[in-house]
Amino acid sequence: QRSEAEVVMISVSSYACQRRTSLINHNAVLTDALSLLPHNAELNEDEGRGLAFRRAAAVLKFLPEPVTTTTPLRGLPCLGEHSLRVIEDILQDGASREVESTKRSERFKALKVLNGIFGVGVKTADRWIRAGIRYLQPLQGSGETLSRAQRAGLRYYDDLNQPVSRAEADAVGEIVEKAAVSVLPGARMTLIGGFRRGKLTGHDVDFLLTHPEEGREEGLMPKVVSRLESEGFLLYQKTTRNSYLESEDGPARSSSSMDRFQKCFSIFKLSRGEEGGAEQTGNGESLTPSGQEAWRAVRVDLVVSPVSQSAFALLGWTGSKLFEREMRRWARREKAMSLSSHALYDTRQRRYLRASSEEEIFALLGLEFIPPSERNA
Ligand code: CTP
Ligand code: MN
Ligand code: MN
Ligand code: MN
């Protein structure tokens, strides 16, 4: 009979992209606690430490059984002294003093509220907190200049902090697909993000749009957006040009294809109840029989990719964020390659490596293929 230590220590890679992480988490109590600490670390502008806690939590998510003592964890990657101390406190005393005092702190509570506003990042939240703004009401009267996104974020705050269900995601998908196909016959839509990984709820819904004929997808985003807008489905939208050239993720591509990769961060007006139907009431004030408003606001992200890059876009937008990050770390450190949502570049061969499926990208990186449902690191 093998000891617990031996069982757990069997091949846990330090790279999350080499681990199969399903949605079943046997250590949610511990990972929930650890996931509060990155917030705190990032708030104090310590991103490296924040990432360390995320990596530690991801290793615990991967374990096939609940952890009962820290002894078998000692040999595992990514679990530093700090994380182990937090885990030990919870296992022994039922709670970690550090986590509990973080949760109780005014700073953390304010960060949670302000960071929960669409369009407000950690830096803005931090600036507001230092200016004495802790909650929504004071913010509205503070005279702070709010961006269009932040104003929409405040207006739909309650809805946007309500998890999106799979049925709602599918309802949005039907609307988006109809709009895309009507402005560009043959357009293809794929559900990406957390829902593609099998999550039952999300903070938003993410879709990738493309067309099997290279170049036909050009200009698709503005057309889809104005179609959706004219149908009354958009409460807010911001369409951005691809910022790939500025990103730290990879070498610049030729500028000729730069404009083709567009994103739209939006807020949808989704009718309640009949999730399957794409019918719009047009009356924002009407109520359902149960007294609810007839619609709710839902965050939706759209990406358009040329088909030549769509495997990279699909992989890059399926997540999880840590899984993506770890794949790029693997590519860079172990393969001297640069992976982004657009391309894979081999720095030794000094050339781009083509791929038309996620499977091919994993193979080019020398990784075993991990399906979306097991990328929940
Ligand atoms: N993403 C990205 N660039 C952005 C925003 C998101 O590449 N500007 C990618 C993320 O890396 C992630 C995916 O899009 O892989 C989905 O991001 P997001 O919607 O934030 O997270 P989900 O995993 O879908 O989880 P949630 O349910 O919270 O939405
Ligand atoms: Mn998402
Ligand atoms: Mn998210
Ligand atoms: Mn998203």
Short mmCIF file of N, CA and C and ligand atoms in Angstrom, two decimals, residues 192-194 203-207 265 299-302 317 321, ligand 4:
data_model
loop_
_atom_site.label_atom_id
_atom_site.label_comp_id
_atom_site.label_asym_id
_atom_site.label_seq_id
_atom_site.Cartn_x
_atom_site.Cartn_y
_atom_site.Cartn_z
N ILE A 192 -17.03 30.67 -26.53
CA ILE A 192 -15.68 30.54 -25.96
C ILE A 192 -15.74 30.88 -24.47
N GLY A 193 -14.60 31.15 -23.85
CA GLY A 193 -14.59 31.52 -22.43
C GLY A 193 -15.03 30.37 -21.53
N GLY A 194 -15.47 30.73 -20.34
CA GLY A 194 -15.81 29.75 -19.32
C GLY A 194 -16.90 28.76 -19.73
N HIS A 203 -19.40 35.24 -15.55
CA HIS A 203 -19.60 36.67 -15.28
C HIS A 203 -19.98 37.38 -16.58
N ASP A 204 -19.76 36.68 -17.70
CA ASP A 204 -20.14 37.21 -19.01
C ASP A 204 -20.30 36.04 -19.97
N VAL A 205 -20.58 36.35 -21.24
CA VAL A 205 -20.61 35.32 -22.29
C VAL A 205 -19.65 35.77 -23.38
N ASP A 206 -18.83 34.84 -23.88
CA ASP A 206 -17.81 35.18 -24.87
C ASP A 206 -18.04 34.40 -26.16
N PHE A 207 -17.94 35.11 -27.30
CA PHE A 207 -18.12 34.45 -28.60
C PHE A 207 -17.01 34.83 -29.57
N PHE A 265 -16.63 44.75 -26.42
CA PHE A 265 -17.06 44.52 -25.04
C PHE A 265 -18.42 45.19 -24.91
N ARG A 299 -23.29 40.94 -19.59
CA ARG A 299 -22.02 41.28 -20.25
C ARG A 299 -21.71 40.26 -21.33
N VAL A 300 -21.39 40.77 -22.52
CA VAL A 300 -21.06 39.90 -23.66
C VAL A 300 -19.79 40.39 -24.34
N ASP A 301 -18.85 39.49 -24.58
CA ASP A 301 -17.63 39.82 -25.32
C ASP A 301 -17.66 39.13 -26.68
N LEU A 302 -17.36 39.89 -27.73
CA LEU A 302 -17.29 39.33 -29.08
C LEU A 302 -15.89 39.53 -29.64
N TRP A 317 -8.94 32.40 -26.18
CA TRP A 317 -10.13 32.96 -25.56
C TRP A 317 -10.96 31.91 -24.84
N LYS A 321 -7.79 31.89 -17.59
CA LYS A 321 -6.71 32.87 -17.72
C LYS A 321 -5.39 32.28 -17.26
MN MN B 4 -15.04 37.85 -21.29
#
